[in-house]
Coordinates of C-alpha atoms and ligand atoms in Angstrom, one line a residue:
X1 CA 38.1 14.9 -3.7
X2 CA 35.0 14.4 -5.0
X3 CA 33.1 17.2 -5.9
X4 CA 29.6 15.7 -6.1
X5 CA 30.4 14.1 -2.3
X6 CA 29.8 10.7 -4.5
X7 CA 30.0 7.5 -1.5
X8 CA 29.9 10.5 1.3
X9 CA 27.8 9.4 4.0
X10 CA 26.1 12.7 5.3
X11 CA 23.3 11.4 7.2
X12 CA 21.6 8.5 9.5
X13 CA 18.3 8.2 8.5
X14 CA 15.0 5.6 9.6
X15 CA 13.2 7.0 6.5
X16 CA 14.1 5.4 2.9
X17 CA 17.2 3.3 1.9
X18 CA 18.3 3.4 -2.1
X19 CA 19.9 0.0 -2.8
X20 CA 21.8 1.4 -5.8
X21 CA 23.3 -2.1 -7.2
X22 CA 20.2 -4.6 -5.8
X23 CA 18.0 -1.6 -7.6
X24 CA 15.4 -1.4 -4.1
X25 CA 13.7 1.4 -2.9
X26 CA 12.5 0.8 0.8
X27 CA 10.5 2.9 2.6
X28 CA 10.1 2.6 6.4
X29 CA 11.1 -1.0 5.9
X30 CA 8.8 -1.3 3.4
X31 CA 9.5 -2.2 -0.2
X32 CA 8.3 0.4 -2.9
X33 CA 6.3 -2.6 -4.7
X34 CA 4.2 -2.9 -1.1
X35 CA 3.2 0.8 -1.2
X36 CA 2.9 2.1 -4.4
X37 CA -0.7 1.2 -6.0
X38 CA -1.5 0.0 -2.4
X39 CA -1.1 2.7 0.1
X40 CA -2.5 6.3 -0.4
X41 CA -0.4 9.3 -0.4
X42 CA -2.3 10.4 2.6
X43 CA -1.2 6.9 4.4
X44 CA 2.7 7.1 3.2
X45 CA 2.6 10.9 4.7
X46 CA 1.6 9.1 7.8
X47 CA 4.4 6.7 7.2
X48 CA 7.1 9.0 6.9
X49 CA 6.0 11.7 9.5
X50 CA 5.6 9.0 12.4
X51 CA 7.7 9.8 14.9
X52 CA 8.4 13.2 14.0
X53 CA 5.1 14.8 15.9
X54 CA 4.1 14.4 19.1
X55 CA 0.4 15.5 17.7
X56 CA 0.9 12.8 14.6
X57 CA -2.8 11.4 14.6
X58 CA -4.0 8.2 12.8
X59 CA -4.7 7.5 9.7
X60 CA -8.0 8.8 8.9
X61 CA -7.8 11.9 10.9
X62 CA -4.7 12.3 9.0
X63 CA -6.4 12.6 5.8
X64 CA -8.6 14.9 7.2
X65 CA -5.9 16.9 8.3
X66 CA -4.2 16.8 5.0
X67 CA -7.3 17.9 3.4
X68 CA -8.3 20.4 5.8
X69 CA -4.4 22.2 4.9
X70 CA -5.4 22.3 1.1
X71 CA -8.4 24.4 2.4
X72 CA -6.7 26.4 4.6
X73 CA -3.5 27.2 1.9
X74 CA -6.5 28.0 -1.1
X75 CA -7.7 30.5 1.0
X76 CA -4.6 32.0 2.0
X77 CA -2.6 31.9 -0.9
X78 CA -5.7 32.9 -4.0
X79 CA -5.7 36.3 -3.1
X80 CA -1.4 36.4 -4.1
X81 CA -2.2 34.5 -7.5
X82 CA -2.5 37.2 -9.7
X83 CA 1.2 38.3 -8.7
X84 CA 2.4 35.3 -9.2
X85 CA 1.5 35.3 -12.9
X86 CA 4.3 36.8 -14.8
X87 CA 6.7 33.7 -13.3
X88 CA 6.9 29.8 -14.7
X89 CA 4.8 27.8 -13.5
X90 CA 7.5 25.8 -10.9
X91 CA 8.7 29.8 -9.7
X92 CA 5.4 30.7 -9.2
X93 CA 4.5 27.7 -6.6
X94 CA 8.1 28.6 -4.8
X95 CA 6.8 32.0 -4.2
X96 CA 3.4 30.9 -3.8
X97 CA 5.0 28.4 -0.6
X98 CA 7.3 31.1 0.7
X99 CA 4.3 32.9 1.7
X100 CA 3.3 30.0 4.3
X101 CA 4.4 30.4 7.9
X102 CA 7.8 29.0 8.6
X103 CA 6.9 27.0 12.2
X104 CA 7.5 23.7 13.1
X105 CA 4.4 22.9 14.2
X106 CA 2.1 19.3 12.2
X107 CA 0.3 22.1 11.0
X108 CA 2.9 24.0 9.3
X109 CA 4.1 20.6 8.1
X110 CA 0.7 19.4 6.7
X111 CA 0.4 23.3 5.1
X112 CA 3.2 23.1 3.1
X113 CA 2.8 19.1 1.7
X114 CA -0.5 20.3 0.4
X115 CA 0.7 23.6 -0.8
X116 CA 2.0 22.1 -4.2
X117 CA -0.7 19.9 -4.5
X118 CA -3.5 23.1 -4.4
X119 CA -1.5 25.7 -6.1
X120 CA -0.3 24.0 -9.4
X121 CA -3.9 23.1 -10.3
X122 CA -4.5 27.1 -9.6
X123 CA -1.9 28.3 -11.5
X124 CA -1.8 26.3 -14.3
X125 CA -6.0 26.9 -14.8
X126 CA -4.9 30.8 -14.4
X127 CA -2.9 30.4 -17.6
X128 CA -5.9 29.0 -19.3
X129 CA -8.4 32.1 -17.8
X130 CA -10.0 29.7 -15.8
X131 CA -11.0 30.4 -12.2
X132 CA -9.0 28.6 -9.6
X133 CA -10.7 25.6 -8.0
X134 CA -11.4 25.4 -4.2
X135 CA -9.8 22.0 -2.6
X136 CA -12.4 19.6 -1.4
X137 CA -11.0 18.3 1.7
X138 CA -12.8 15.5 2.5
X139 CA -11.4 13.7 -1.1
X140 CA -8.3 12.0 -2.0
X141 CA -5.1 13.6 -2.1
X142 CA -4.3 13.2 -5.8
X143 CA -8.3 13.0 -6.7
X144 CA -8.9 16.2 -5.7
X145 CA -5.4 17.6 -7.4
X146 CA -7.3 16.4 -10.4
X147 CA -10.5 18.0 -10.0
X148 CA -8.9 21.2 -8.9
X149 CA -6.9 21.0 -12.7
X150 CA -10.0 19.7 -14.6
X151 CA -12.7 21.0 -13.0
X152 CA -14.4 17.5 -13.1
X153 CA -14.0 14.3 -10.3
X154 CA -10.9 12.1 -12.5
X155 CA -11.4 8.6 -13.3
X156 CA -10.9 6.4 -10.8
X157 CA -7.7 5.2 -12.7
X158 CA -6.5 8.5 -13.3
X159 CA -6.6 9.8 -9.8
X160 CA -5.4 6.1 -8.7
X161 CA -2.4 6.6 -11.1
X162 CA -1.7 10.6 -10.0
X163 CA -1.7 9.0 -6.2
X164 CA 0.8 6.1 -7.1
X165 CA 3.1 8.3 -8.9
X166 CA 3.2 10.5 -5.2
X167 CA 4.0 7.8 -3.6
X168 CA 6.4 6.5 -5.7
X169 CA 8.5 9.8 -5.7
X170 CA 7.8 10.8 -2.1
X171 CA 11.2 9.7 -0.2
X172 CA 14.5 8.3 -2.3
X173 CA 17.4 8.8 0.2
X174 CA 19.4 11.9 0.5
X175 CA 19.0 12.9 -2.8
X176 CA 20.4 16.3 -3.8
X177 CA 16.9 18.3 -3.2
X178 CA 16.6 16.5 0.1
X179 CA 20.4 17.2 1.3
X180 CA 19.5 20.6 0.5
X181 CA 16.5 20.2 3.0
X182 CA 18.5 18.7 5.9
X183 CA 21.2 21.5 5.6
X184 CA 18.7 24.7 6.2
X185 CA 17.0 22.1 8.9
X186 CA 20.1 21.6 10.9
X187 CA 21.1 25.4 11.1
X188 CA 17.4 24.8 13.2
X189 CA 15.4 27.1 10.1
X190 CA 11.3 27.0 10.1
X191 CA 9.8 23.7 7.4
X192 CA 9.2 26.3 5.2
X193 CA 12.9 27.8 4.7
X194 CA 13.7 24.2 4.3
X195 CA 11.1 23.0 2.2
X196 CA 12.3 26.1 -0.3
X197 CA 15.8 25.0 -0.2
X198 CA 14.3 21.2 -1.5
X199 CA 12.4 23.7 -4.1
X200 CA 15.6 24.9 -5.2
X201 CA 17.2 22.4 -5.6
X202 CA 14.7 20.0 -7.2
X203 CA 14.3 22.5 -10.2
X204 CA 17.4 21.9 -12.2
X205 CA 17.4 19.4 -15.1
X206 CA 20.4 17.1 -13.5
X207 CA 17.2 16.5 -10.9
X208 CA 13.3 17.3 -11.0
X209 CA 13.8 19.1 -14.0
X210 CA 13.9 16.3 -16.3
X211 CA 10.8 14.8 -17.0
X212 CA 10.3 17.7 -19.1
X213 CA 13.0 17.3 -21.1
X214 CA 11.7 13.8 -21.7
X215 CA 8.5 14.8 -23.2
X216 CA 10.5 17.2 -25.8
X217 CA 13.0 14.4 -26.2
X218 CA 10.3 12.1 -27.7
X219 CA 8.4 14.5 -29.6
X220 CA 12.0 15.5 -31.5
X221 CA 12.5 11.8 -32.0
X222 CA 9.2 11.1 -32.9
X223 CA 9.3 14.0 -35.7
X224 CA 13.3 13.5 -36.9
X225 CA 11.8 9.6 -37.4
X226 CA 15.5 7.9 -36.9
X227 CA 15.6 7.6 -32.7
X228 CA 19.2 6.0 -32.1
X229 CA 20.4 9.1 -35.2
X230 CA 19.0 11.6 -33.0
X231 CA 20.5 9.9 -29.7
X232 CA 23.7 9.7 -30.8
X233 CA 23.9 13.0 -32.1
X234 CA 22.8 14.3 -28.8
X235 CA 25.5 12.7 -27.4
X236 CA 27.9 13.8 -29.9
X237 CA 27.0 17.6 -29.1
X238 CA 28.2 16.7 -25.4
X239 CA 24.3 16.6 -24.3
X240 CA 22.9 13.8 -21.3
X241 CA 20.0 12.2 -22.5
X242 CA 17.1 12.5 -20.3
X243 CA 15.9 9.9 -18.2
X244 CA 18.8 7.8 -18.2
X245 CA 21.4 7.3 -15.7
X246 CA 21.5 7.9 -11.8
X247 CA 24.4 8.9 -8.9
X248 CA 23.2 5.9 -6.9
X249 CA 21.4 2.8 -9.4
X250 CA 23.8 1.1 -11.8
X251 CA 21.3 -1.1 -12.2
X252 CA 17.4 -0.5 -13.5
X253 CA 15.5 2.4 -10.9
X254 CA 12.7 0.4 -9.5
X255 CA 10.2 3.3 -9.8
X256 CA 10.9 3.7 -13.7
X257 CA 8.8 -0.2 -13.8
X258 CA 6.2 0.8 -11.2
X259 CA 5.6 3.8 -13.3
X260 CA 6.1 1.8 -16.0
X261 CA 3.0 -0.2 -14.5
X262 CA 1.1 3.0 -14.4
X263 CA 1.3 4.2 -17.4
X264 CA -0.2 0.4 -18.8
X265 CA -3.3 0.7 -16.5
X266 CA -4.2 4.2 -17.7
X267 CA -5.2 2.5 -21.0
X268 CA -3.2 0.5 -23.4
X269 CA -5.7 1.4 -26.0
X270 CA -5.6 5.5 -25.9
X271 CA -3.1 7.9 -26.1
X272 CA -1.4 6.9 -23.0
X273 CA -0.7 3.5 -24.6
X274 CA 0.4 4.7 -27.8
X275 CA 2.7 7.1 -26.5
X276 CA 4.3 4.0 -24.0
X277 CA 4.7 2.0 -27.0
X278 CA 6.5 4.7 -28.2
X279 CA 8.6 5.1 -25.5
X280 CA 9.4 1.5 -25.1
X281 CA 11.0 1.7 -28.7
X282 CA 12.8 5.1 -27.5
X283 CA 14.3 3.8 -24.1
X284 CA 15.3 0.3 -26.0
X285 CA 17.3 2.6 -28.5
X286 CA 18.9 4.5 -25.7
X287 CA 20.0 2.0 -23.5
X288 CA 21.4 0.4 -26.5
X289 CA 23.4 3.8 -27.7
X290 CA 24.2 4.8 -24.3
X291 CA 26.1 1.1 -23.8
X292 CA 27.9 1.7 -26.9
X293 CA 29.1 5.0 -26.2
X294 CA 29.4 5.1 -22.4
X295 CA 31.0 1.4 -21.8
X296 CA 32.6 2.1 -18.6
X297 CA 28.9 3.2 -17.1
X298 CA 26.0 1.4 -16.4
X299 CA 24.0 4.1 -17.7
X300 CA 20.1 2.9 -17.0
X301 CA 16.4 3.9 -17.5
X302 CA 15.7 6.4 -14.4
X303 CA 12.0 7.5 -12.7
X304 CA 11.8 10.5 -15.0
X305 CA 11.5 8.8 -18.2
X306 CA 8.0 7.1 -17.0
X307 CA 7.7 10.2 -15.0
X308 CA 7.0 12.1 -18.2
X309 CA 4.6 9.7 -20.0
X310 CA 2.6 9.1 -16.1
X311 CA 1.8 13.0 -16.2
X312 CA 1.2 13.6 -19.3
X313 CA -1.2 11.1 -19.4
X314 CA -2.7 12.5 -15.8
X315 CA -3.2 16.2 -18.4
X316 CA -0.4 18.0 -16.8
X317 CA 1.2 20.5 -18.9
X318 CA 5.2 19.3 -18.9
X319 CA 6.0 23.2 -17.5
X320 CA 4.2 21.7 -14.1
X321 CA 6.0 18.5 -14.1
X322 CA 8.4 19.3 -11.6
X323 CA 5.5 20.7 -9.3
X324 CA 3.8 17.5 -9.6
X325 CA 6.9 16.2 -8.4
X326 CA 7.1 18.5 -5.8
X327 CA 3.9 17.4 -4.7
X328 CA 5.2 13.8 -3.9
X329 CA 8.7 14.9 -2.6
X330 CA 7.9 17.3 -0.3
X331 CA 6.0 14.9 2.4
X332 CA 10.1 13.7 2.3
X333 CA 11.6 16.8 2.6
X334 CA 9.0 17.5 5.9
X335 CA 10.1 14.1 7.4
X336 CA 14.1 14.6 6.8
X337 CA 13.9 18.4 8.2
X338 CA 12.4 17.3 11.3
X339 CA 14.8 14.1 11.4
X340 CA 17.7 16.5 11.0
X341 CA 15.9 19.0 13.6
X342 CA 16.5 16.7 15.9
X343 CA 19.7 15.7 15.9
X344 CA 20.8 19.3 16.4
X345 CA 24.0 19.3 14.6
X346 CA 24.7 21.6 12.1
X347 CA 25.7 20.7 8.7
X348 CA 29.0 22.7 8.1
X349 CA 31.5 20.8 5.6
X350 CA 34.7 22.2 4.9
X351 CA 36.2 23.7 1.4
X352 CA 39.5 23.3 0.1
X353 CA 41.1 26.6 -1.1
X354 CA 42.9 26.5 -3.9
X355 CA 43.0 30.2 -4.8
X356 CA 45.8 32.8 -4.6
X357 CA 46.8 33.6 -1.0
X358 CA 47.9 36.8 -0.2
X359 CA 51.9 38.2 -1.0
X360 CA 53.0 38.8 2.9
X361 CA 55.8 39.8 2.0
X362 CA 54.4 42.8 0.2
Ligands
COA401 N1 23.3 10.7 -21.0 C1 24.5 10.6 -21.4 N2 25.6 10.4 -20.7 C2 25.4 10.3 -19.4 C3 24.2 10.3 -18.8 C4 23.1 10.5 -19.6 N3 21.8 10.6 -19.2 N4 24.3 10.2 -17.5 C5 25.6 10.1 -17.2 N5 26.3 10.1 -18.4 C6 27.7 9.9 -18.5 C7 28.5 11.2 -18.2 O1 28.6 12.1 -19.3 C8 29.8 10.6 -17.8 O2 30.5 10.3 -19.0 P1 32.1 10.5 -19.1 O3 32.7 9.6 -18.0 O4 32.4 10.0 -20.4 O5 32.3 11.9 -18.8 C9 29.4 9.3 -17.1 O6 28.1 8.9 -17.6 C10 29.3 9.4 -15.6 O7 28.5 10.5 -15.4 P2 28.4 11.3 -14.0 O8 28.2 12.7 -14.3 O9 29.6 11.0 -13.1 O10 27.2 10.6 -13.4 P3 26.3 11.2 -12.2 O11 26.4 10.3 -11.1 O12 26.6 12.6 -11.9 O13 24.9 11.2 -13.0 C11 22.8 12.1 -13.3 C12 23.7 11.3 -12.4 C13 21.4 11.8 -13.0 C14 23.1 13.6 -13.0 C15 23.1 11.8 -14.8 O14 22.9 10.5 -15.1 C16 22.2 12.7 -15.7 O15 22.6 13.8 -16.0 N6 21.1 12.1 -16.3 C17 20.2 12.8 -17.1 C18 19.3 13.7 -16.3 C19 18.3 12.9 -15.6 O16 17.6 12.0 -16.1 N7 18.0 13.3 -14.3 C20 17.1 12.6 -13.4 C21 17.8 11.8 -12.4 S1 16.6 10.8 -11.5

């Protein structure tokens, strides 16, 4: 048996198909390269809830909508900021979302996809001493995420690259945060129970929790100076090196080029472009160490590693990585629970027990 349920087939779903060997991503029946840098975030919500709402408006009133719930979740959750302070950054937002109603409702839906999006700008300007930022509602999904962090409208690249990298993350198959997601939906929980159990989930480093990772991963490599001597004696200590490999692609992810992309357009010149050159060195090494000492696995370059250098160039802290991720995912995790909703079959698996039975003859 396969304890990671590797090849198990757990769900039908209209919403995003992971071509692990062809490495394709599509979305609705679109491909990711047709939506990412051309649709908003606001748009692909759209996408992915049709269907799901009888109430589901169009586009624009959509965005309003969308706006409207970072407006409404501000006001609610500021006032419960200040207890959320003693807990890291991505614990913080949990809490900070298991405050919202737990309906089942467009509203409740829209409430808790802009939830992350308004409280990780608020939380991560609390650790600075800065007063939290009211959403604007009538702006751009990811603009606005901006301002609220800054304090100041972004570039229009910057908030461009911040909405790509939402889309680019916001649906990939039943992925371990959104399996999580479908099992609370199908025992017929509120979006917000289920949307917590895709917070769970995403957290851990084997998932959401690596573009963090990354960052550090770079930083020691750029400091040690020797990057496939550092690799392989990660590897030799029995550690996974972040950003590389995947359950599903044994081929190249197709968001790790998009992201790629972004990263380029953000400015070759800066920063930004110093640190991808950087990187490209770095994920060269890897691959090449990683087919050396893995030769059985197609071990390849996943979204996290462009992940990292995409929101660090945005100015997010690497703590608040896995929010921004969050951010993107959760419009997902909002479609899947009401897919799941409606098929109204509970998930219930079975274990095999391979402890000590009891002595009957005792
Ligand atoms: N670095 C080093 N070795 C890795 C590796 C990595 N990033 N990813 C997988 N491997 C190795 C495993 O150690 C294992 O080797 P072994 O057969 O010698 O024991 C082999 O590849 C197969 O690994 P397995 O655990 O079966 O793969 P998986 O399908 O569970 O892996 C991940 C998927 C994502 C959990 C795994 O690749 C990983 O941990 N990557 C690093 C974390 C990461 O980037 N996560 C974000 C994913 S989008």
């Amino acid at each position: 048996m396969a304890n990671g349920l590797d090849d198990v087939v757990a769900a039908e779903t209209v919403l995003s198909d992971v071509d692990g060997l062809g490495g394709r991503l599509t979305i609705r029946g679109h491909a990711l390269s047709e939506l990412a840098g051309r649709w908003t975030f606001a748009r692909v919500v759209r996408l992915l809830l049709d269907g799901f709402f009888d109430d589901l408006p169009g586009e624009a009133e959509l965005k309003q909508a969308l706006g409207a719930a970072r407006e409404e979740v501000f006001e609610r959750l500021l006032p419960s900021l200040p207890l959320l302070a003693p807990l890291d950054i991505y614990s913080a937002m949990r809490a900070g979302m298991a405050m919202l109603p737990d309906g089942d409702t467009l509203t409740d839906g829209l409430r808790l996809i802009a939830a992350p999006a308004v409280l990780t700008p608020a939380l991560l300007r609390q650790r600075r001493d800065e007063r939290p930022l009211a959403p604007e509602g009538r702006a751009d999904h990811a603009a606005d995420m901006l301002r609220m962090l800054e304090g100041a409208v972004a570039s229009p690249a910057l908030a461009r690259a911040l909405d790509t990298y939402l889309v680019t993350v916001a649906d990939h198959g039943l992925n371990a945060s959104t399996f999580a997601t479908r099992v609370v939906a199908s025992t017929q929980a509120g979006l917000a129970s289920c949307v917590l159990a895709g917070l769970g989930a995403l957290k851990g480093p084997l998932h959401g929790g690596a573009p963090g990772p990354v960052i550090e991963m770079l930083d020691a490599i750029e400091a040690h100076g020797d990057a496939a001597g550092w690799l392989r004696a990660e590897l030799a200590r029995g550690e996974r090196i972040m950003g590389f490999g995947h359950r599903i692609y044994r081929v190249r992810d197709p968001r790790a080029d998009v992201l790629k992309a972004v990263v380029r357009q953000i400015g070759a010149e800066g920063p930004a472009g110093r640190r991808l050159a950087f990187a490209e060195t770095v994920e060269q090494t890897a691959l090449e160490v990683l087919r050396i000492a893995k030769p059985s696995r197609s071990l390849q370059t996943n979204v996290e590693f462009y992940t990292a250098l995409v929101l660090e160039a945005a100015g997010f802290p690497s703590q608040a990585f896995s929010n921004v991720f969050a951010a993107g995912r959760v419009a997902g995790w909002i479609a899947h629970a009401r897919e799941q909703q409606a098929t109204g079959r509970l998930i219930r698996p079975q274990s095999r027990y391979i402890g000590p039975m009891p002595d009957l003859a005792a």
